Coordinates of C-alpha atoms and ligand atoms in Angstrom, one line a residue:
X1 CA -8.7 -5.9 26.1
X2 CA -10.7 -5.4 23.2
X3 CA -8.7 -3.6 20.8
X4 CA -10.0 -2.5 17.0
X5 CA -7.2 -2.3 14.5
X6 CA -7.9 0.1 11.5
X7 CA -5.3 -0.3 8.2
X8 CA -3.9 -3.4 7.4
X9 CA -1.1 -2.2 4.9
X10 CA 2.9 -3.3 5.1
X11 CA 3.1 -2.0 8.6
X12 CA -0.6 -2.5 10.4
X13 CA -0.9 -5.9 9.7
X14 CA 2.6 -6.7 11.1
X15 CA 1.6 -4.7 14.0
X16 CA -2.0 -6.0 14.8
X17 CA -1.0 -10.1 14.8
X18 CA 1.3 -8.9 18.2
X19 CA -2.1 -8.1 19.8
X20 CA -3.5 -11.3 18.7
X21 CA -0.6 -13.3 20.0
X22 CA -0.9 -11.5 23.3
X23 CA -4.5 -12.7 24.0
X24 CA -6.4 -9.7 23.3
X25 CA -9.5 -9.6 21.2
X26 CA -8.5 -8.4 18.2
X27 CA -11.3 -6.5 15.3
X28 CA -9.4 -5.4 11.8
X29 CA -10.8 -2.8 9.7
X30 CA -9.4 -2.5 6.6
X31 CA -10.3 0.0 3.6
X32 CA -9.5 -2.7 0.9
X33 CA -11.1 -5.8 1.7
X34 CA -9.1 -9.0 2.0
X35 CA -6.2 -7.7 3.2
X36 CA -7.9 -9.2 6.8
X37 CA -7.8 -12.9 5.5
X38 CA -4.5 -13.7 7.9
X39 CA -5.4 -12.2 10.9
X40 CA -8.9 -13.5 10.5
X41 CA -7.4 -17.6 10.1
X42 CA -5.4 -16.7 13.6
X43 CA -8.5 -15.6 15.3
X44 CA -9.3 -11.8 14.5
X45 CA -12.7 -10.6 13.8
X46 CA -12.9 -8.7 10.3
X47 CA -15.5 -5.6 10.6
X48 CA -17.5 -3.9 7.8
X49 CA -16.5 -0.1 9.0
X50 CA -14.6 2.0 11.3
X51 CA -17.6 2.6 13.3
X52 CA -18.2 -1.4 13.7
X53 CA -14.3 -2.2 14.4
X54 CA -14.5 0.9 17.4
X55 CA -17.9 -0.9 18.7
X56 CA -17.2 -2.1 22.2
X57 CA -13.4 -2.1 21.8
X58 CA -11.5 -0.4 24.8
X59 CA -8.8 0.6 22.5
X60 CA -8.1 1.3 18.8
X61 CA -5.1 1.7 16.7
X62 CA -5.0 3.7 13.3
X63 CA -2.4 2.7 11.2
X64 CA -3.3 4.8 7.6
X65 CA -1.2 6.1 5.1
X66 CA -1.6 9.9 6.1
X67 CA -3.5 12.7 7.8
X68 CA -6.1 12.8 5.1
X69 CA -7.2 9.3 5.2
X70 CA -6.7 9.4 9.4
X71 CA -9.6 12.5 9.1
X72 CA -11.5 10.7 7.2
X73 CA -11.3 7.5 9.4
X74 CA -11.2 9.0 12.9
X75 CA -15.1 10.7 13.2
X76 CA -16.4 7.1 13.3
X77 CA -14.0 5.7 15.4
X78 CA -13.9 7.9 18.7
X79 CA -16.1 7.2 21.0
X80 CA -16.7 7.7 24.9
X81 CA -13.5 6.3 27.1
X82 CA -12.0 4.7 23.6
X83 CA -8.2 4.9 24.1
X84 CA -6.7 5.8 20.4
X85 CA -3.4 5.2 19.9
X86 CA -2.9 7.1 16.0
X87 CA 0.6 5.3 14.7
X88 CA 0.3 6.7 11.0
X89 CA 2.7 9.4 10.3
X90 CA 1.0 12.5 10.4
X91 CA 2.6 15.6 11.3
X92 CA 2.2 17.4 15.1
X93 CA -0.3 19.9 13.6
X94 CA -2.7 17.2 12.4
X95 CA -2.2 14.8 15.6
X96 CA -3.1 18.3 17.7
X97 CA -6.3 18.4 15.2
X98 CA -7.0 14.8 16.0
X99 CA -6.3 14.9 19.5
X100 CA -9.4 17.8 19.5
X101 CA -11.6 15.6 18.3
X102 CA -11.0 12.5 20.0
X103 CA -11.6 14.9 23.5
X104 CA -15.0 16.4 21.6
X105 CA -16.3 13.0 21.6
X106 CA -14.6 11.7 24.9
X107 CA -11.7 9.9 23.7
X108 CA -8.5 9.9 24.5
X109 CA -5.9 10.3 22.1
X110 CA -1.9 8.9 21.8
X111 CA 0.2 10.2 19.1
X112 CA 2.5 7.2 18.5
X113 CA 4.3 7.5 15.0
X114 CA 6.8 4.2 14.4
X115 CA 10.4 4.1 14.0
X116 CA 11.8 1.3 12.0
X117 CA 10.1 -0.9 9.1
X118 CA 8.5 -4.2 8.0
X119 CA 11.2 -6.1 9.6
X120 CA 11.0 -4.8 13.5
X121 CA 7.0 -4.5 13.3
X122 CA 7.5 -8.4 13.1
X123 CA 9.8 -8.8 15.4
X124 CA 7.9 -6.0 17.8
X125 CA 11.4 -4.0 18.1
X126 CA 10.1 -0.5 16.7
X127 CA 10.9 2.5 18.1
X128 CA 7.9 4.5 19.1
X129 CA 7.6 7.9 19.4
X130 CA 5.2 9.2 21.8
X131 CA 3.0 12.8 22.1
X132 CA 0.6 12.5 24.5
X133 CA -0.9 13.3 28.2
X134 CA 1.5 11.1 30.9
X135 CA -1.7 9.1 32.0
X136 CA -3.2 8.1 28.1
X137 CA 1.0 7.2 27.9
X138 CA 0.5 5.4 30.8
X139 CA -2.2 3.8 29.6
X140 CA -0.9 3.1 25.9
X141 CA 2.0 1.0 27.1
X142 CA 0.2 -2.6 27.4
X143 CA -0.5 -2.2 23.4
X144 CA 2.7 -0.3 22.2
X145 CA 5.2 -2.5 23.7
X146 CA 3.3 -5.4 22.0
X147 CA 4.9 -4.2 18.8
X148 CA 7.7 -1.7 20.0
X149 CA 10.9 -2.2 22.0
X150 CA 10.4 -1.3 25.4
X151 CA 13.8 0.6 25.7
X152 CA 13.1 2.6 22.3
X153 CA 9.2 3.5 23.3
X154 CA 9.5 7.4 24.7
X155 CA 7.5 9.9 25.4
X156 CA 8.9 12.6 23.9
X157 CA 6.3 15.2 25.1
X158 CA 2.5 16.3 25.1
X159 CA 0.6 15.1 21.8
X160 CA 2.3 16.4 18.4
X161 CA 6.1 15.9 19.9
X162 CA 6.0 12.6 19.0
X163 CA 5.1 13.4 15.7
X164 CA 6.9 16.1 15.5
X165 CA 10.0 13.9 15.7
X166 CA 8.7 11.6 13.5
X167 CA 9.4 13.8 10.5
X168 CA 12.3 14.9 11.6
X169 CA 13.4 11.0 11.5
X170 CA 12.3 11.0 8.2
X171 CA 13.8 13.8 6.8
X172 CA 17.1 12.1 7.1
X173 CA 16.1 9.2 5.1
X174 CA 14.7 11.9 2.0
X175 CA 17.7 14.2 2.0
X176 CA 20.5 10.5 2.3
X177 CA 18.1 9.1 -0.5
X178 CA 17.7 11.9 -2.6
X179 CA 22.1 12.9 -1.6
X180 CA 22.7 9.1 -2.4
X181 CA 20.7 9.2 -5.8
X182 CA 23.5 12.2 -6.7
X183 CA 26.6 10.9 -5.6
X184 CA 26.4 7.7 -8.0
X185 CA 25.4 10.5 -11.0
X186 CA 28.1 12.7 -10.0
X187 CA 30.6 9.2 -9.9
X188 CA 29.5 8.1 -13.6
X189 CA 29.6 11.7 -15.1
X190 CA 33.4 11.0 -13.0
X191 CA 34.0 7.5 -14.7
X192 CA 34.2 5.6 -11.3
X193 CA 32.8 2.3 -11.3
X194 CA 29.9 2.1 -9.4
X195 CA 30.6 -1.5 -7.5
X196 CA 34.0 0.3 -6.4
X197 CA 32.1 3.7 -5.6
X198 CA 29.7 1.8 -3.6
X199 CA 32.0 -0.3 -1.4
X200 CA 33.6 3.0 -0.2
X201 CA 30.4 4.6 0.0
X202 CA 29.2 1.8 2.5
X203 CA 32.0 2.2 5.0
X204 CA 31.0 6.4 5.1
X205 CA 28.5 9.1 5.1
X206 CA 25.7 7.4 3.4
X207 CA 26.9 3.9 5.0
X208 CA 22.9 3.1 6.5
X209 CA 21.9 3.8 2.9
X210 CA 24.3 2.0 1.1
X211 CA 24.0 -1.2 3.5
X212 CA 20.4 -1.2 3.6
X213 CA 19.7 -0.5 -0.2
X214 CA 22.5 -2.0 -1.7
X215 CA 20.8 -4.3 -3.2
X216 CA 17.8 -2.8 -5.0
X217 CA 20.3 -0.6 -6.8
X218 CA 22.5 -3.0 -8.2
X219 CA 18.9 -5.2 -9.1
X220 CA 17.5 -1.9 -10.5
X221 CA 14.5 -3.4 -8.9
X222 CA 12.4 -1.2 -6.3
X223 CA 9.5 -3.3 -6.3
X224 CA 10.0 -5.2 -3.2
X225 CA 8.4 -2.3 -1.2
X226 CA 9.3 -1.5 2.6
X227 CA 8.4 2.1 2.8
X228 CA 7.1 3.1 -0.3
X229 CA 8.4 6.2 -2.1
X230 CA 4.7 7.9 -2.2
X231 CA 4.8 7.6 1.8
X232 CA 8.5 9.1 2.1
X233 CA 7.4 12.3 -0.2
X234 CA 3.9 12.3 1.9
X235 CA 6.1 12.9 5.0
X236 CA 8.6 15.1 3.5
X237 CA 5.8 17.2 2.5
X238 CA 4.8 17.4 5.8
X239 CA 8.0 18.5 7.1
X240 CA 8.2 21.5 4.2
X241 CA 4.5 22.0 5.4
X242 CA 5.0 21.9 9.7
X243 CA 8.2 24.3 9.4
X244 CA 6.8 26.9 6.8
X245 CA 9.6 30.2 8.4
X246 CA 12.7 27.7 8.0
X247 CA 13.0 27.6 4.4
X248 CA 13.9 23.6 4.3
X249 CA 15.7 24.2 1.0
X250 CA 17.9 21.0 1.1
X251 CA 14.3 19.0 2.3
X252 CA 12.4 20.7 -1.0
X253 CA 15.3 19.5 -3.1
X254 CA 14.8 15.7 -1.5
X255 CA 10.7 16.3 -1.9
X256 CA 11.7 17.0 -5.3
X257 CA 13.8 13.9 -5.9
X258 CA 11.0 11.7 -4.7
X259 CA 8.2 13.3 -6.6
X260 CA 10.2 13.0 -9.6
X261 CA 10.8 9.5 -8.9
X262 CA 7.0 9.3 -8.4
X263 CA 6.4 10.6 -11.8
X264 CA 8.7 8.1 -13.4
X265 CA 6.1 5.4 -12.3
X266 CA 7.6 4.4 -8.7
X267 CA 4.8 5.9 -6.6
X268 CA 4.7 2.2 -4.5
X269 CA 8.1 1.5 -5.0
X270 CA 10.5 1.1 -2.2
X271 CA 12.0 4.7 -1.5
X272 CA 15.5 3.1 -2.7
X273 CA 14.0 3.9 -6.0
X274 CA 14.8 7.6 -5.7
X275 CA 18.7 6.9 -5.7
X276 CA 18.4 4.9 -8.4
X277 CA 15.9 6.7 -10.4
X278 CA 18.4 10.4 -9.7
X279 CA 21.6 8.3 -10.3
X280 CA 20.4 7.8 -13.7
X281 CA 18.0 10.9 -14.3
X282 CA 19.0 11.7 -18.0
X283 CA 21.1 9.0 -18.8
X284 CA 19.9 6.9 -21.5
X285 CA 20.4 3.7 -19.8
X286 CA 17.5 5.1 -17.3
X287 CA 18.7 2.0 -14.8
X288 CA 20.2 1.9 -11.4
X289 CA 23.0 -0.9 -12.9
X290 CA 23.8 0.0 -16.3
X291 CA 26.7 2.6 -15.7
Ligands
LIG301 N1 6.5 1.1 5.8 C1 7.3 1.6 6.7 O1 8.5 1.2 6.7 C2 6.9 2.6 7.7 C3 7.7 2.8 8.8 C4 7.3 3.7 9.8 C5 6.1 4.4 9.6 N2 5.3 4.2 8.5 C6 4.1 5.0 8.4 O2 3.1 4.0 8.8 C7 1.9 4.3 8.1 C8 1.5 3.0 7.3 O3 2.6 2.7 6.5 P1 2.5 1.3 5.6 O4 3.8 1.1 5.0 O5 1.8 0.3 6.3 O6 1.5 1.9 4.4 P2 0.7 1.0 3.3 O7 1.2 -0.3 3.2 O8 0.7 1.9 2.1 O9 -0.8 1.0 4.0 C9 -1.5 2.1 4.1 C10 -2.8 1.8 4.8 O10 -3.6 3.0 4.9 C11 -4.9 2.7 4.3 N3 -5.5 3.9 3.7 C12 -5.0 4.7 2.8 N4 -5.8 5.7 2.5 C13 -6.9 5.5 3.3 C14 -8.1 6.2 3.5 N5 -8.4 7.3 2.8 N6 -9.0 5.7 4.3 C15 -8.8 4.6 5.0 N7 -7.7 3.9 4.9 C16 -6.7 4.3 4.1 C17 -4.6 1.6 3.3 O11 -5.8 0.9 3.0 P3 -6.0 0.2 1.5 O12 -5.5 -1.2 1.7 O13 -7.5 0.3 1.3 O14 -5.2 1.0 0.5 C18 -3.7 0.7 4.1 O15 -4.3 -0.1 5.0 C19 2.2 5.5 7.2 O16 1.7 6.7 7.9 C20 3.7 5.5 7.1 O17 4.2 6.7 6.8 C21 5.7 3.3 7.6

Protein backbone atom coordinates (compact mmCIF):
# COMPACT_ATOMS: atom_id res chain seq x y z
CA UNK A 1 0.00 0.00 0.00
CA UNK A 2 0.72 3.53 -0.32
CA UNK A 3 -0.20 5.10 2.91
CA UNK A 4 0.18 9.12 3.74
CA UNK A 5 0.84 9.79 7.36
CA UNK A 6 -0.25 13.34 8.62
CA UNK A 7 1.25 14.51 12.33
CA UNK A 8 4.32 13.39 13.48
CA UNK A 9 4.01 14.36 17.28
CA UNK A 10 4.80 11.83 20.49
CA UNK A 11 2.30 9.44 19.22
CA UNK A 12 2.26 9.72 15.04
CA UNK A 13 5.63 9.25 14.63
CA UNK A 14 5.72 6.09 16.87
CA UNK A 15 2.91 4.94 14.90
CA UNK A 16 3.97 5.70 11.22
CA UNK A 17 7.72 3.78 11.40
CA UNK A 18 5.20 0.32 11.96
CA UNK A 19 4.04 1.04 8.39
CA UNK A 20 7.48 1.52 7.20
CA UNK A 21 8.77 -1.67 8.78
CA UNK A 22 5.86 -3.55 7.27
CA UNK A 23 6.93 -2.64 3.63
CA UNK A 24 4.49 -0.13 2.75
CA UNK A 25 5.29 3.17 1.07
CA UNK A 26 5.18 5.47 3.56
CA UNK A 27 4.65 9.72 2.82
CA UNK A 28 4.76 11.98 6.27
CA UNK A 29 3.24 15.28 6.51
CA UNK A 30 4.03 17.09 9.25
CA UNK A 31 2.88 20.83 10.24
CA UNK A 32 6.34 21.67 11.87
CA UNK A 33 8.97 20.70 9.60
CA UNK A 34 11.75 18.48 10.73
CA UNK A 35 9.99 16.40 12.86
CA UNK A 36 10.11 13.93 9.44
CA UNK A 37 13.98 13.65 9.56
CA UNK A 38 13.78 9.81 11.18
CA UNK A 39 11.34 8.41 9.17
CA UNK A 40 12.82 10.01 6.15
CA UNK A 41 16.65 8.24 7.07
CA UNK A 42 14.51 4.75 7.24
CA UNK A 43 12.95 5.29 3.96
CA UNK A 44 9.80 7.62 4.18
CA UNK A 45 9.03 10.27 1.73
CA UNK A 46 8.57 13.81 3.46
CA UNK A 47 5.70 15.86 1.60
CA UNK A 48 5.28 19.73 1.44
CA UNK A 49 1.26 19.53 2.29
CA UNK A 50 -1.66 17.48 3.18
CA UNK A 51 -2.76 17.58 -0.29
CA UNK A 52 0.79 16.19 -1.68
CA UNK A 53 1.07 13.42 1.28
CA UNK A 54 -2.84 12.20 0.19
CA UNK A 55 -1.52 12.24 -3.66
CA UNK A 56 -1.78 8.68 -4.90
CA UNK A 57 -1.76 7.17 -1.42
CA UNK A 58 -4.54 4.40 -0.95
CA UNK A 59 -4.70 5.17 2.63
CA UNK A 60 -4.03 8.00 5.11
CA UNK A 61 -3.73 8.31 8.74
CA UNK A 62 -4.39 11.63 10.74
CA UNK A 63 -2.79 11.67 13.86
CA UNK A 64 -3.37 15.71 15.14
CA UNK A 65 -3.76 17.14 18.35
CA UNK A 66 -7.67 17.81 18.04
CA UNK A 67 -10.78 18.39 16.08
CA UNK A 68 -9.78 21.83 15.09
CA UNK A 69 -6.48 21.15 13.61
CA UNK A 70 -8.21 17.60 12.00
CA UNK A 71 -10.85 20.32 10.08
CA UNK A 72 -8.38 22.20 9.08
CA UNK A 73 -6.21 19.20 7.73
CA UNK A 74 -8.93 16.87 6.38
CA UNK A 75 -10.43 19.17 3.09
CA UNK A 76 -7.05 18.59 1.39
CA UNK A 77 -6.65 15.14 2.26
CA UNK A 78 -9.91 13.25 1.08
CA UNK A 79 -10.01 12.27 -2.04
CA UNK A 80 -11.85 9.62 -4.39
CA UNK A 81 -11.50 5.77 -2.87
CA UNK A 82 -8.83 7.29 -0.04
CA UNK A 83 -9.35 5.04 2.96
CA UNK A 84 -8.90 7.52 6.22
CA UNK A 85 -8.23 6.12 9.20
CA UNK A 86 -8.66 9.63 11.84
CA UNK A 87 -6.64 8.28 15.14
CA UNK A 88 -6.58 11.92 16.89
CA UNK A 89 -8.94 12.18 19.68
CA UNK A 90 -11.74 13.96 18.69
CA UNK A 91 -14.99 13.52 20.08
CA UNK A 92 -18.10 11.31 18.13
CA UNK A 93 -19.74 14.57 17.08
CA UNK A 94 -16.67 15.79 15.21
CA UNK A 95 -15.61 12.25 13.70
CA UNK A 96 -19.69 12.13 12.50
CA UNK A 97 -18.72 15.79 10.90
CA UNK A 98 -15.60 14.29 9.36
CA UNK A 99 -17.02 11.19 8.33
CA UNK A 100 -19.53 13.73 6.05
CA UNK A 101 -16.93 15.07 4.40
CA UNK A 102 -14.72 12.35 3.65
CA UNK A 103 -18.30 10.63 1.80
CA UNK A 104 -18.80 14.38 0.00
CA UNK A 105 -15.55 13.83 -1.57
CA UNK A 106 -15.65 9.93 -1.95
CA UNK A 107 -13.68 8.81 0.90
CA UNK A 108 -14.07 6.58 3.25
CA UNK A 109 -13.69 7.31 6.76
CA UNK A 110 -12.44 5.10 10.15
CA UNK A 111 -12.81 6.63 13.46
CA UNK A 112 -9.86 4.90 15.29
CA UNK A 113 -8.96 6.91 18.55
CA UNK A 114 -5.76 5.04 20.48
CA UNK A 115 -5.64 3.57 23.80
CA UNK A 116 -2.40 3.44 25.57
CA UNK A 117 0.82 5.92 25.15
CA UNK A 118 4.34 6.40 23.80
CA UNK A 119 5.39 3.16 25.10
CA UNK A 120 2.69 0.59 23.25
CA UNK A 121 2.68 2.92 19.97
CA UNK A 122 6.42 1.50 19.87
CA UNK A 123 5.79 -1.65 20.65
CA UNK A 124 2.40 -1.64 18.30
CA UNK A 125 0.27 -2.95 21.45
CA UNK A 126 -2.36 0.00 21.52
CA UNK A 127 -5.72 -0.54 22.07
CA UNK A 128 -7.79 0.83 19.22
CA UNK A 129 -11.08 1.97 19.39
CA UNK A 130 -13.04 1.63 16.32
CA UNK A 131 -16.41 3.70 14.82
CA UNK A 132 -16.93 2.95 11.61
CA UNK A 133 -18.91 1.04 8.57
CA UNK A 134 -18.06 -3.08 9.00
CA UNK A 135 -16.41 -3.08 5.50
CA UNK A 136 -13.97 0.44 5.85
CA UNK A 137 -13.32 -1.76 9.45
CA UNK A 138 -12.70 -4.49 7.41
CA UNK A 139 -10.61 -2.66 5.42
CA UNK A 140 -8.61 -0.64 8.20
CA UNK A 141 -7.25 -3.80 9.81
CA UNK A 142 -3.98 -4.35 7.58
CA UNK A 143 -2.83 -0.60 8.97
CA UNK A 144 -4.28 -0.61 12.52
CA UNK A 145 -2.94 -3.82 13.65
CA UNK A 146 0.49 -2.45 12.40
CA UNK A 147 0.49 -0.31 15.56
CA UNK A 148 -2.40 -1.85 17.75
CA UNK A 149 -2.76 -5.20 19.44
CA UNK A 150 -4.85 -7.40 17.55
CA UNK A 151 -6.91 -8.67 20.63
CA UNK A 152 -7.51 -4.93 21.92
CA UNK A 153 -8.47 -3.43 18.19
CA UNK A 154 -12.62 -3.41 18.43
CA UNK A 155 -15.14 -2.11 16.66
CA UNK A 156 -17.18 -0.70 19.04
CA UNK A 157 -19.95 0.49 16.59
CA UNK A 158 -20.74 2.76 13.48
CA UNK A 159 -18.39 5.95 13.22
CA UNK A 160 -18.36 8.29 16.54
CA UNK A 161 -18.62 5.03 18.98
CA UNK A 162 -15.24 4.63 18.84
CA UNK A 163 -14.74 8.01 19.77
CA UNK A 164 -17.19 8.18 21.89
CA UNK A 165 -15.41 5.69 24.08
CA UNK A 166 -12.41 7.37 23.71
CA UNK A 167 -13.34 10.11 25.99
CA UNK A 168 -14.96 8.16 28.23
CA UNK A 169 -11.28 6.37 28.64
CA UNK A 170 -10.05 9.59 29.24
CA UNK A 171 -12.19 10.91 31.67
CA UNK A 172 -10.90 8.40 34.14
CA UNK A 173 -7.39 9.52 33.80
CA UNK A 174 -8.67 13.62 34.38
CA UNK A 175 -11.02 12.91 37.33
CA UNK A 176 -7.81 10.05 39.08
CA UNK A 177 -5.38 12.96 38.14
CA UNK A 178 -7.11 15.74 39.27
CA UNK A 179 -8.65 13.10 42.74
CA UNK A 180 -4.88 12.16 43.08
CA UNK A 181 -3.57 15.93 42.99
CA UNK A 182 -6.20 16.25 46.29
CA UNK A 183 -5.53 13.45 48.21
CA UNK A 184 -1.65 14.32 48.67
CA UNK A 185 -3.13 18.15 49.68
CA UNK A 186 -5.62 16.73 51.88
CA UNK A 187 -2.53 14.24 53.48
CA UNK A 188 -0.08 17.32 54.15
CA UNK A 189 -2.89 19.78 55.52
CA UNK A 190 -3.16 15.94 57.69
CA UNK A 191 0.70 15.81 58.46
CA UNK A 192 1.17 12.32 56.76
CA UNK A 193 4.33 11.92 55.04
CA UNK A 194 3.96 11.79 51.56
CA UNK A 195 6.52 8.66 50.75
CA UNK A 196 4.30 6.72 53.38
CA UNK A 197 0.93 8.22 51.91
CA UNK A 198 2.14 7.16 48.64
CA UNK A 199 3.11 3.56 49.21
CA UNK A 200 -0.44 2.92 50.50
CA UNK A 201 -1.84 4.91 47.91
CA UNK A 202 -0.12 2.55 45.19
CA UNK A 203 -1.54 -0.74 46.52
CA UNK A 204 -5.44 1.10 46.26
CA UNK A 205 -7.86 3.29 44.42
CA UNK A 206 -5.55 5.49 42.66
CA UNK A 207 -2.88 2.37 42.37
CA UNK A 208 -2.53 2.92 38.08
CA UNK A 209 -1.81 6.55 38.98
CA UNK A 210 0.38 6.19 41.70
CA UNK A 211 2.52 3.37 39.82
CA UNK A 212 2.62 5.09 36.61
CA UNK A 213 3.42 8.69 38.02
CA UNK A 214 5.23 7.99 40.92
CA UNK A 215 8.00 9.24 39.75
CA UNK A 216 7.38 12.65 38.22
CA UNK A 217 5.90 13.57 41.58
CA UNK A 218 8.55 12.83 43.83
CA UNK A 219 11.06 14.57 40.85
CA UNK A 220 8.62 17.48 40.78
CA UNK A 221 9.55 17.24 37.18
CA UNK A 222 6.60 16.91 34.45
CA UNK A 223 8.70 17.62 31.67
CA UNK A 224 9.32 14.33 30.30
CA UNK A 225 5.95 14.51 28.36
CA UNK A 226 3.75 11.33 27.52
CA UNK A 227 0.41 12.78 27.17
CA UNK A 228 0.63 16.25 27.68
CA UNK A 229 -1.67 18.12 30.12
CA UNK A 230 -2.96 20.63 27.20
CA UNK A 231 -4.25 17.27 25.27
CA UNK A 232 -5.89 15.71 28.61
CA UNK A 233 -7.97 19.19 29.21
CA UNK A 234 -8.60 19.25 25.24
CA UNK A 235 -10.38 15.86 25.74
CA UNK A 236 -11.98 16.52 28.90
CA UNK A 237 -13.44 19.49 27.27
CA UNK A 238 -14.78 17.45 24.85
CA UNK A 239 -16.41 15.14 27.22
CA UNK A 240 -18.17 18.34 29.16
CA UNK A 241 -18.93 19.43 25.45
CA UNK A 242 -20.42 15.76 23.83
CA UNK A 243 -22.66 15.14 27.08
CA UNK A 244 -24.03 18.85 27.54
CA UNK A 245 -27.80 17.26 29.67
CA UNK A 246 -25.50 15.20 32.14
CA UNK A 247 -24.09 17.93 34.14
CA UNK A 248 -20.39 16.16 34.37
CA UNK A 249 -19.83 18.08 37.56
CA UNK A 250 -16.93 15.77 39.00
CA UNK A 251 -15.43 15.97 34.97
CA UNK A 252 -15.68 20.08 35.20
CA UNK A 253 -13.91 19.98 38.54
CA UNK A 254 -10.96 17.67 36.80
CA UNK A 255 -11.21 20.21 33.47
CA UNK A 256 -10.64 22.65 36.10
CA UNK A 257 -7.63 21.10 37.74
CA UNK A 258 -5.85 20.74 34.45
CA UNK A 259 -6.59 24.24 33.16
CA UNK A 260 -5.26 25.54 36.25
CA UNK A 261 -2.34 23.42 35.89
CA UNK A 262 -2.12 24.90 32.39
CA UNK A 263 -2.06 28.35 33.69
CA UNK A 264 0.73 27.62 36.04
CA UNK A 265 2.96 27.13 32.87
CA UNK A 266 2.54 23.14 32.32
CA UNK A 267 0.44 23.34 29.12
CA UNK A 268 3.12 20.55 27.48
CA UNK A 269 3.80 19.03 30.54
CA UNK A 270 3.03 15.38 31.18
CA UNK A 271 -0.63 15.27 32.71
CA UNK A 272 1.13 13.94 36.07
CA UNK A 273 1.71 17.65 36.47
CA UNK A 274 -1.91 18.30 37.60
CA UNK A 275 -1.38 16.07 40.83
CA UNK A 276 1.49 17.71 41.55
CA UNK A 277 0.59 21.14 40.69
CA UNK A 278 -3.14 20.54 43.00
CA UNK A 279 -1.13 18.74 45.75
CA UNK A 280 0.61 21.90 46.23
CA UNK A 281 -1.93 24.66 44.96
CA UNK A 282 -1.37 27.34 47.74
CA UNK A 283 1.33 26.04 49.55
CA UNK A 284 4.32 28.07 49.49
CA UNK A 285 6.66 25.39 48.56
CA UNK A 286 4.62 25.28 45.07
CA UNK A 287 6.48 21.67 44.51
CA UNK A 288 5.22 18.17 44.15
CA UNK A 289 8.33 16.95 46.82
CA UNK A 290 8.64 19.62 49.31
CA UNK A 291 5.89 18.60 51.97
N1 LIG B 1 0.29 11.07 23.92
C1 LIG B 1 -0.52 10.09 24.28
O1 LIG B 1 -0.21 9.33 25.23
C2 LIG B 1 -1.82 9.84 23.56
C3 LIG B 1 -2.46 8.62 23.78
C4 LIG B 1 -3.67 8.34 23.11
C5 LIG B 1 -4.20 9.29 22.25
N2 LIG B 1 -3.55 10.49 22.07
C6 LIG B 1 -4.17 11.44 21.12
O2 LIG B 1 -3.40 11.33 19.94
C7 LIG B 1 -3.30 12.59 19.28
C8 LIG B 1 -1.84 12.96 19.11
O3 LIG B 1 -1.25 12.99 20.41
P1 LIG B 1 0.34 13.30 20.58
O4 LIG B 1 0.66 13.00 21.99
O5 LIG B 1 1.10 12.70 19.48
O6 LIG B 1 0.30 14.88 20.41
P2 LIG B 1 1.50 15.89 20.07
O7 LIG B 1 2.82 15.26 20.34
O8 LIG B 1 1.15 17.16 20.75
O9 LIG B 1 1.37 16.05 18.48
C9 LIG B 1 0.29 16.74 17.92
C10 LIG B 1 0.42 16.72 16.42
O10 LIG B 1 -0.67 17.48 15.87
C11 LIG B 1 -0.12 18.44 14.97
N3 LIG B 1 -1.00 19.61 14.92
C12 LIG B 1 -1.45 20.36 15.96
N4 LIG B 1 -2.26 21.34 15.50
C13 LIG B 1 -2.30 21.21 14.16
C14 LIG B 1 -2.95 21.93 13.13
N5 LIG B 1 -3.74 22.98 13.39
N6 LIG B 1 -2.79 21.52 11.85
C15 LIG B 1 -1.99 20.47 11.58
N7 LIG B 1 -1.32 19.75 12.51
C16 LIG B 1 -1.49 20.12 13.78
C17 LIG B 1 1.24 18.75 15.55
O11 LIG B 1 2.03 19.38 14.58
P3 LIG B 1 3.25 20.37 14.99
O12 LIG B 1 4.44 19.49 15.13
O13 LIG B 1 3.31 21.31 13.87
O14 LIG B 1 2.84 21.04 16.29
C18 LIG B 1 1.70 17.35 15.90
O15 LIG B 1 2.13 16.65 14.76
C19 LIG B 1 -4.12 13.56 20.13
O16 LIG B 1 -5.42 13.64 19.64
C20 LIG B 1 -4.11 12.89 21.50
O17 LIG B 1 -5.22 13.31 22.27
C21 LIG B 1 -2.37 10.77 22.70
Amino acid sequence: MRVAFLGLGRMGAAMAKHVLDAGHDLVVWNRTPGKADDLVAAGAQEASSPAAAAEGADAAVLMLFGPESVREVLPDVARQGLLIIDSTTIGPDAAREFARIAASKGARYVDAPVAGSIEPATAGTLGVLGGAEEADWEHAQQLLQLWGDPAKVRRIGPVGSGSALKLVVNQGLGVLAAGLGEALRMATELGLDRDVVLDVLEQGAYGFTVKQKRALIEDGDFSATRFSVDLLAKDLTLAINATRDADLEVTSAALSAALRTIDAGHAGDDYAAIIGHIADEGSESGTANSH
